[in-house]
């Protein structure tokens, strides 16, 4: 019987634990970089069918990549130009209304009206005592520290926005690189597989790449259809901020399974809020009739999308059972939030391809 040295066993075990902790720490430290790389790979696979289609039209690879990237940038630039001016205009209007109220109203009169309203509706409250408590609390505040906290919050928000734009720029550069060098990257990966198994591996890999690409293109197509139809419908019925709500419909449609329902719910609730500008359009609808009409439209649209539009668009992607979609989306969201939920579906499709074409045939041969 071979006797192991206890010191050697303990040393190897300790080193193994240390290496494991080091790997976990490295992954956590590089989580942002890995997120950028994963996002860029996901987008490049989604753009690959478009690039391949352009190549079949006798465009060189670099020109096909350039046209595809410029098209994507043009779409997002159009969305930003459509939404940002509306948001800025609404903020300016809100500030103008507040300024008018402040200039035309006497603060003492407003305070007195509030005190009378509270006294009338809540007779059990000692208004004078409560108001004195508010005044004492306001007097005891350190205005300097509050200003510092507000300034720090503004700086943190600006830092987050700048970091977001920086991350988006990095993802854009990586996406362009991955899209342009997809053939060489795939060839390098294929060379790692033994020659005897290489043809089978290439076949599976190409199926997975095509499935992921068609899934991404299909999901974006569903988002575009929902966004365009929402913009037309919401403009006709006179919903508030139709361009903004159409963008909401587009982005939420990118989320599999529950995205359209969530986006539709937000739009209906927005139409339900009075005073947001409804009443225009061809029918002059007001809330809550406006919200009811929107709810009926989105209920009908979701049925058409689920049974007619989505099957036709997704017919070239891998068919995934509904339960697998739910589990994959929940697991992906837990690991990587929204991006994880989006990437989890193509990953599940890839696993299904391997399961159906590798594992099941091997089990049948036994």
CSV table of C-alpha atoms in Angstrom, one decimal:
chain,number,residue,atom,x,y,z
A,1,UNK,CA,0.0,0.0,0.0
A,2,UNK,CA,1.3,3.4,-1.0
A,3,UNK,CA,1.5,5.8,1.9
A,4,UNK,CA,1.0,9.5,1.1
A,5,UNK,CA,3.1,12.2,2.9
A,6,UNK,CA,0.6,14.2,4.9
A,7,UNK,CA,2.6,17.4,4.5
A,8,UNK,CA,2.7,17.0,0.7
A,9,UNK,CA,-1.1,16.3,0.6
A,10,UNK,CA,-1.8,19.4,2.8
A,11,UNK,CA,0.5,21.5,0.7
A,12,UNK,CA,-1.1,20.5,-2.6
A,13,UNK,CA,-4.6,21.0,-1.2
A,14,UNK,CA,-3.7,24.4,0.1
A,15,UNK,CA,-2.2,25.4,-3.3
A,16,UNK,CA,-5.3,24.1,-5.0
A,17,UNK,CA,-7.5,26.2,-2.8
A,18,UNK,CA,-5.3,29.2,-3.3
A,19,UNK,CA,-5.3,28.9,-7.1
A,20,UNK,CA,-9.1,28.5,-7.0
A,21,UNK,CA,-9.5,31.7,-4.9
A,22,UNK,CA,-7.1,33.5,-7.2
A,23,UNK,CA,-9.1,32.5,-10.3
A,24,UNK,CA,-12.3,33.6,-8.6
A,25,UNK,CA,-10.8,36.9,-7.6
A,26,UNK,CA,-9.4,37.4,-11.1
A,27,UNK,CA,-12.8,36.8,-12.7
A,28,UNK,CA,-14.4,39.2,-10.3
A,29,UNK,CA,-11.8,41.9,-11.1
A,30,UNK,CA,-12.2,41.3,-14.8
A,31,UNK,CA,-16.0,41.1,-14.7
A,32,UNK,CA,-16.4,44.4,-16.5
A,33,UNK,CA,-13.9,43.5,-19.2
A,34,UNK,CA,-15.5,40.1,-19.6
A,35,UNK,CA,-18.9,41.8,-19.9
A,36,UNK,CA,-17.6,44.1,-22.7
A,37,UNK,CA,-16.1,41.1,-24.6
A,38,UNK,CA,-19.2,39.0,-24.2
A,39,UNK,CA,-21.5,41.8,-25.4
A,40,UNK,CA,-19.2,42.4,-28.4
A,41,UNK,CA,-19.1,38.7,-29.3
A,42,UNK,CA,-22.9,38.5,-29.0
A,43,UNK,CA,-23.4,41.5,-31.2
A,44,UNK,CA,-20.9,40.4,-33.8
A,45,UNK,CA,-22.6,37.0,-34.1
A,46,UNK,CA,-25.9,38.8,-34.5
A,47,UNK,CA,-24.4,40.9,-37.3
A,48,UNK,CA,-22.7,38.0,-39.1
A,49,UNK,CA,-25.9,37.0,-41.1
A,50,UNK,CA,-26.1,40.5,-42.4
A,51,UNK,CA,-22.5,40.6,-43.3
A,52,UNK,CA,-22.8,37.2,-45.0
A,53,UNK,CA,-25.8,38.4,-47.0
A,54,UNK,CA,-23.9,41.4,-48.2
A,55,UNK,CA,-20.9,39.3,-49.1
A,56,UNK,CA,-23.1,37.2,-51.3
A,57,UNK,CA,-23.9,40.4,-53.2
A,58,UNK,CA,-20.2,40.5,-54.2
A,59,UNK,CA,-19.1,43.0,-51.5
A,60,UNK,CA,-15.7,42.4,-50.0
A,61,UNK,CA,-15.6,41.5,-46.3
A,62,UNK,CA,-14.4,44.9,-45.1
A,63,UNK,CA,-17.1,46.7,-47.1
A,64,UNK,CA,-19.8,44.5,-45.8
A,65,UNK,CA,-18.7,45.0,-42.3
A,66,UNK,CA,-18.5,48.8,-42.8
A,67,UNK,CA,-22.0,49.0,-44.3
A,68,UNK,CA,-23.4,46.9,-41.5
A,69,UNK,CA,-21.8,48.9,-38.7
A,70,UNK,CA,-22.8,52.2,-40.3
A,71,UNK,CA,-26.4,50.9,-40.6
A,72,UNK,CA,-26.5,50.0,-37.0
A,73,UNK,CA,-25.1,53.3,-35.9
A,74,UNK,CA,-27.5,55.2,-38.1
A,75,UNK,CA,-30.5,53.3,-36.5
A,76,UNK,CA,-29.3,54.2,-33.0
A,77,UNK,CA,-28.5,57.7,-33.9
A,78,UNK,CA,-32.0,58.1,-35.3
A,79,UNK,CA,-33.5,56.7,-32.0
A,80,UNK,CA,-31.5,59.2,-30.0
A,81,UNK,CA,-32.4,62.1,-32.2
A,82,UNK,CA,-36.0,61.2,-32.0
A,83,UNK,CA,-36.1,60.8,-28.2
A,84,UNK,CA,-33.7,63.3,-26.7
A,85,UNK,CA,-35.3,66.5,-28.2
A,86,UNK,CA,-38.7,65.4,-26.9
A,87,UNK,CA,-37.4,64.7,-23.4
A,88,UNK,CA,-35.5,68.0,-23.3
A,89,UNK,CA,-38.6,69.9,-24.5
A,90,UNK,CA,-40.8,68.3,-21.8
A,91,UNK,CA,-38.2,69.2,-19.1
A,92,UNK,CA,-38.1,72.8,-20.3
A,93,UNK,CA,-41.9,72.9,-20.2
A,94,UNK,CA,-41.9,71.5,-16.7
A,95,UNK,CA,-39.3,74.1,-15.5
A,96,UNK,CA,-41.3,76.8,-17.2
A,97,UNK,CA,-44.5,75.8,-15.4
A,98,UNK,CA,-42.7,75.7,-12.1
A,99,UNK,CA,-41.2,79.1,-12.7
A,100,UNK,CA,-44.7,80.6,-13.6
A,101,UNK,CA,-46.2,79.1,-10.4
A,102,UNK,CA,-43.4,80.5,-8.3
A,103,UNK,CA,-43.6,84.0,-9.9
A,104,UNK,CA,-47.4,84.3,-9.8
A,105,UNK,CA,-48.0,82.8,-6.4
A,106,UNK,CA,-47.4,84.1,-2.9
A,107,UNK,CA,-45.5,81.5,-0.9
A,108,UNK,CA,-47.3,82.5,2.3
A,109,UNK,CA,-50.7,82.0,0.6
A,110,UNK,CA,-49.6,78.6,-0.6
A,111,UNK,CA,-48.5,77.6,2.9
A,112,UNK,CA,-51.7,78.9,4.4
A,113,UNK,CA,-53.8,76.9,1.9
A,114,UNK,CA,-51.9,73.8,2.7
A,115,UNK,CA,-52.4,74.3,6.4
A,116,UNK,CA,-56.1,74.8,5.9
A,117,UNK,CA,-56.4,71.8,3.7
A,118,UNK,CA,-54.7,69.6,6.3
A,119,UNK,CA,-56.8,71.0,9.1
A,120,UNK,CA,-60.0,70.4,7.2
A,121,UNK,CA,-59.2,66.8,6.0
A,122,UNK,CA,-57.3,65.7,9.1
A,123,UNK,CA,-59.0,67.4,12.1
A,124,UNK,CA,-57.1,65.2,14.6
A,125,UNK,CA,-53.7,66.7,13.6
A,126,UNK,CA,-52.4,69.7,15.5
A,127,UNK,CA,-51.3,71.7,12.4
A,128,UNK,CA,-49.4,74.4,14.4
A,129,UNK,CA,-47.4,71.8,16.3
A,130,UNK,CA,-46.6,69.8,13.2
A,131,UNK,CA,-45.6,72.9,11.3
A,132,UNK,CA,-43.4,74.0,14.1
A,133,UNK,CA,-41.7,70.6,14.1
A,134,UNK,CA,-41.0,71.0,10.3
A,135,UNK,CA,-39.6,74.5,10.8
A,136,UNK,CA,-37.3,73.3,13.7
A,137,UNK,CA,-36.1,70.3,11.5
A,138,UNK,CA,-35.4,72.6,8.6
A,139,UNK,CA,-33.5,75.1,10.8
A,140,UNK,CA,-31.4,72.3,12.3
A,141,UNK,CA,-30.2,71.1,8.9
A,142,UNK,CA,-26.6,71.6,7.8
A,143,UNK,CA,-27.1,73.3,4.5
A,144,UNK,CA,-23.4,72.9,3.7
A,145,UNK,CA,-23.4,69.2,4.2
A,146,UNK,CA,-26.6,68.8,2.2
A,147,UNK,CA,-25.1,70.8,-0.7
A,148,UNK,CA,-22.0,68.6,-0.5
A,149,UNK,CA,-24.1,65.4,-0.6
A,150,UNK,CA,-26.1,66.8,-3.6
A,151,UNK,CA,-22.9,67.8,-5.4
A,152,UNK,CA,-21.4,64.3,-4.7
A,153,UNK,CA,-24.5,62.7,-6.1
A,154,UNK,CA,-24.4,64.8,-9.2
A,155,UNK,CA,-20.7,64.0,-9.7
A,156,UNK,CA,-21.4,60.3,-9.2
A,157,UNK,CA,-24.3,60.4,-11.8
A,158,UNK,CA,-22.0,62.2,-14.3
A,159,UNK,CA,-19.3,59.6,-13.7
A,160,UNK,CA,-21.7,56.8,-14.3
A,161,UNK,CA,-22.9,58.4,-17.5
A,162,UNK,CA,-19.4,59.0,-18.7
A,163,UNK,CA,-18.4,55.4,-17.8
A,164,UNK,CA,-21.5,54.2,-19.7
A,165,UNK,CA,-20.5,56.1,-22.8
A,166,UNK,CA,-16.9,54.8,-22.4
A,167,UNK,CA,-18.1,51.2,-22.1
A,168,UNK,CA,-20.4,51.6,-25.2
A,169,UNK,CA,-17.5,52.9,-27.2
A,170,UNK,CA,-15.3,50.0,-26.1
A,171,UNK,CA,-18.1,47.5,-27.0
A,172,UNK,CA,-18.4,49.3,-30.4
A,173,UNK,CA,-14.7,48.9,-31.2
A,174,UNK,CA,-14.7,45.3,-30.1
A,175,UNK,CA,-17.8,44.5,-32.1
A,176,UNK,CA,-16.2,46.0,-35.2
A,177,UNK,CA,-13.0,44.0,-34.6
A,178,UNK,CA,-14.9,40.7,-33.9
A,179,UNK,CA,-17.2,41.2,-36.9
A,180,UNK,CA,-14.3,42.0,-39.3
A,181,UNK,CA,-12.2,39.1,-38.0
A,182,UNK,CA,-14.8,36.4,-37.5
A,183,UNK,CA,-13.5,34.1,-40.2
A,184,UNK,CA,-9.9,34.2,-38.9
A,185,UNK,CA,-11.1,33.7,-35.3
A,186,UNK,CA,-13.2,30.7,-36.2
A,187,UNK,CA,-10.3,29.2,-38.3
A,188,UNK,CA,-8.0,29.6,-35.3
A,189,UNK,CA,-10.5,27.8,-33.0
A,190,UNK,CA,-11.0,25.1,-35.5
A,191,UNK,CA,-7.3,24.4,-35.6
A,192,UNK,CA,-7.4,23.4,-31.9
A,193,UNK,CA,-9.6,20.4,-32.7
A,194,UNK,CA,-8.0,17.1,-33.8
A,195,UNK,CA,-8.1,16.7,-37.6
A,196,UNK,CA,-10.2,13.5,-37.3
A,197,UNK,CA,-13.0,15.3,-35.4
A,198,UNK,CA,-12.6,18.7,-37.1
A,199,UNK,CA,-15.3,18.4,-39.8
A,200,UNK,CA,-17.9,17.4,-37.3
A,201,UNK,CA,-16.9,20.2,-34.9
A,202,UNK,CA,-17.0,22.7,-37.7
A,203,UNK,CA,-20.4,21.6,-38.7
A,204,UNK,CA,-21.8,22.0,-35.2
A,205,UNK,CA,-20.0,25.3,-34.7
A,206,UNK,CA,-21.4,26.8,-37.8
A,207,UNK,CA,-24.9,25.7,-36.8
A,208,UNK,CA,-24.5,27.3,-33.4
A,209,UNK,CA,-23.1,30.6,-35.0
A,210,UNK,CA,-26.0,30.7,-37.5
A,211,UNK,CA,-28.5,29.9,-34.8
A,212,UNK,CA,-27.2,32.7,-32.5
A,213,UNK,CA,-27.1,35.2,-35.5
A,214,UNK,CA,-30.6,34.4,-36.7
A,215,UNK,CA,-31.9,34.7,-33.1
A,216,UNK,CA,-30.4,38.1,-32.6
A,217,UNK,CA,-31.6,39.4,-36.0
A,218,UNK,CA,-35.0,37.9,-35.3
A,219,UNK,CA,-35.3,39.5,-31.9
A,220,UNK,CA,-34.2,42.9,-33.3
A,221,UNK,CA,-36.7,42.5,-36.1
A,222,UNK,CA,-39.5,41.9,-33.6
A,223,UNK,CA,-38.4,45.0,-31.7
A,224,UNK,CA,-38.4,47.1,-34.9
A,225,UNK,CA,-41.9,45.9,-35.9
A,226,UNK,CA,-43.3,46.6,-32.4
A,227,UNK,CA,-41.6,50.0,-32.3
A,228,UNK,CA,-42.8,51.2,-35.7
A,229,UNK,CA,-46.4,50.0,-35.2
A,230,UNK,CA,-46.5,51.5,-31.7
A,231,UNK,CA,-45.3,54.9,-33.1
A,232,UNK,CA,-48.0,54.9,-35.7
A,233,UNK,CA,-50.8,53.6,-33.4
A,234,UNK,CA,-49.9,55.9,-30.5
A,235,UNK,CA,-49.7,58.9,-32.8
A,236,UNK,CA,-53.1,58.1,-34.2
A,237,UNK,CA,-54.8,57.8,-30.9
A,238,UNK,CA,-53.0,60.9,-29.4
A,239,UNK,CA,-51.1,59.1,-26.7
A,240,UNK,CA,-48.5,61.2,-24.8
A,241,UNK,CA,-44.9,61.1,-26.0
A,242,UNK,CA,-45.6,58.6,-28.8
A,243,UNK,CA,-41.9,58.6,-30.0
A,244,UNK,CA,-40.6,57.9,-26.5
A,245,UNK,CA,-43.2,55.2,-25.9
A,246,UNK,CA,-42.3,53.6,-29.3
A,247,UNK,CA,-38.7,53.4,-28.2
A,248,UNK,CA,-39.8,51.8,-25.0
A,249,UNK,CA,-41.7,49.2,-27.0
A,250,UNK,CA,-38.7,48.6,-29.2
A,251,UNK,CA,-36.2,48.0,-26.4
A,252,UNK,CA,-38.5,45.9,-24.3
A,253,UNK,CA,-39.3,43.7,-27.3
A,254,UNK,CA,-35.6,42.7,-27.3
A,255,UNK,CA,-36.2,40.9,-24.0
A,256,UNK,CA,-37.4,37.4,-24.7
A,257,UNK,CA,-40.7,36.0,-23.5
A,258,UNK,CA,-41.8,38.8,-21.2
A,259,UNK,CA,-40.4,41.9,-22.9
A,260,UNK,CA,-43.4,42.8,-25.0
A,261,UNK,CA,-45.8,42.3,-22.1
A,262,UNK,CA,-43.7,44.5,-19.8
A,263,UNK,CA,-43.2,47.3,-22.4
A,264,UNK,CA,-46.9,47.2,-23.2
A,265,UNK,CA,-47.8,47.5,-19.5
A,266,UNK,CA,-45.6,50.5,-19.1
A,267,UNK,CA,-47.2,52.2,-22.2
A,268,UNK,CA,-50.7,51.5,-21.0
A,269,UNK,CA,-50.0,52.8,-17.5
A,270,UNK,CA,-48.5,56.0,-19.1
A,271,UNK,CA,-51.7,56.5,-21.1
A,272,UNK,CA,-53.6,56.0,-17.9
A,273,UNK,CA,-52.0,59.0,-16.1
A,274,UNK,CA,-54.1,62.1,-16.6
A,275,UNK,CA,-52.5,65.4,-17.6
A,276,UNK,CA,-49.6,64.0,-19.7
A,277,UNK,CA,-50.9,65.4,-23.0
A,278,UNK,CA,-53.5,63.0,-24.2
A,279,UNK,CA,-56.4,64.1,-26.2
A,280,UNK,CA,-54.8,64.8,-29.6
A,281,UNK,CA,-54.7,62.5,-32.6
A,282,UNK,CA,-57.6,61.7,-34.8
A,283,UNK,CA,-60.0,60.6,-32.1
A,284,UNK,CA,-59.3,63.0,-29.2
A,285,UNK,CA,-59.3,60.3,-26.6
A,286,UNK,CA,-58.7,61.1,-23.0
A,287,UNK,CA,-57.6,59.0,-20.1
A,288,UNK,CA,-58.8,56.4,-19.1
A,289,UNK,CA,-60.4,55.7,-22.5
A,290,UNK,CA,-56.9,56.2,-24.0
A,291,UNK,CA,-55.4,53.6,-21.8
A,292,UNK,CA,-58.2,51.1,-22.5
A,293,UNK,CA,-57.8,51.5,-26.3
A,294,UNK,CA,-54.0,51.0,-25.9
A,295,UNK,CA,-54.5,47.9,-23.7
A,296,UNK,CA,-56.8,46.3,-26.3
A,297,UNK,CA,-54.4,47.1,-29.1
A,298,UNK,CA,-51.4,45.5,-27.3
A,299,UNK,CA,-53.4,42.4,-26.3
A,300,UNK,CA,-54.3,41.9,-30.0
A,301,UNK,CA,-50.7,42.6,-31.0
A,302,UNK,CA,-49.2,40.2,-28.6
A,303,UNK,CA,-51.4,37.4,-29.9
A,304,UNK,CA,-50.4,38.2,-33.5
A,305,UNK,CA,-46.7,38.4,-32.6
A,306,UNK,CA,-46.8,35.1,-30.7
A,307,UNK,CA,-48.7,33.1,-33.3
A,308,UNK,CA,-47.9,34.7,-36.6
A,309,UNK,CA,-45.0,37.2,-36.6
A,310,UNK,CA,-42.5,35.5,-34.3
A,311,UNK,CA,-42.7,32.0,-35.8
A,312,UNK,CA,-42.1,33.3,-39.3
A,313,UNK,CA,-39.2,35.5,-38.2
A,314,UNK,CA,-37.6,32.9,-35.9
A,315,UNK,CA,-38.1,29.9,-38.3
A,316,UNK,CA,-34.3,29.8,-39.0
A,317,UNK,CA,-33.3,29.9,-35.4
A,318,UNK,CA,-33.3,26.9,-33.1
A,319,UNK,CA,-36.7,26.1,-31.6
A,320,UNK,CA,-36.5,26.3,-27.8
A,321,UNK,CA,-39.2,24.9,-25.5
A,322,UNK,CA,-41.0,27.6,-23.5
A,323,UNK,CA,-39.8,26.1,-20.1
A,324,UNK,CA,-36.2,26.2,-21.3
A,325,UNK,CA,-36.6,29.9,-22.3
A,326,UNK,CA,-38.0,30.8,-18.9
A,327,UNK,CA,-35.2,28.9,-17.0
A,328,UNK,CA,-32.5,30.3,-19.2
A,329,UNK,CA,-33.7,33.8,-19.0
A,330,UNK,CA,-34.0,33.7,-15.2
A,331,UNK,CA,-30.5,32.1,-14.8
A,332,UNK,CA,-29.0,34.6,-17.2
A,333,UNK,CA,-30.6,37.5,-15.5
A,334,UNK,CA,-29.3,36.3,-12.1
A,335,UNK,CA,-25.8,36.0,-13.5
A,336,UNK,CA,-25.6,39.0,-15.8
A,337,UNK,CA,-28.8,41.0,-15.4
A,338,UNK,CA,-30.4,42.2,-18.7
A,339,UNK,CA,-27.5,41.2,-20.9
A,340,UNK,CA,-27.3,37.8,-19.2
A,341,UNK,CA,-31.0,37.3,-19.9
A,342,UNK,CA,-30.5,38.2,-23.6
A,343,UNK,CA,-27.4,36.0,-24.1
A,344,UNK,CA,-28.9,33.1,-22.1
A,345,UNK,CA,-31.3,32.2,-24.9
A,346,UNK,CA,-28.7,31.7,-27.6
A,347,UNK,CA,-26.6,29.8,-25.1
A,348,UNK,CA,-29.5,27.5,-24.4
A,349,UNK,CA,-30.1,27.1,-28.2
A,350,UNK,CA,-26.4,26.0,-28.6
A,351,UNK,CA,-26.7,23.5,-25.8
A,352,UNK,CA,-29.8,22.1,-27.4
A,353,UNK,CA,-27.9,21.7,-30.7
A,354,UNK,CA,-25.2,19.7,-28.9
A,355,UNK,CA,-27.8,17.7,-27.0
A,356,UNK,CA,-29.7,16.8,-30.1
A,357,UNK,CA,-26.9,16.1,-32.5
A,358,UNK,CA,-24.1,14.8,-30.2
A,359,UNK,CA,-25.4,13.3,-26.9
A,360,UNK,CA,-28.6,11.7,-28.2
A,361,UNK,CA,-26.9,10.0,-31.2
A,362,UNK,CA,-24.2,8.6,-28.9
A,363,UNK,CA,-26.7,7.3,-26.5
A,364,UNK,CA,-28.6,5.6,-29.4
A,365,UNK,CA,-25.4,3.9,-30.6
A,366,UNK,CA,-24.8,2.2,-27.2
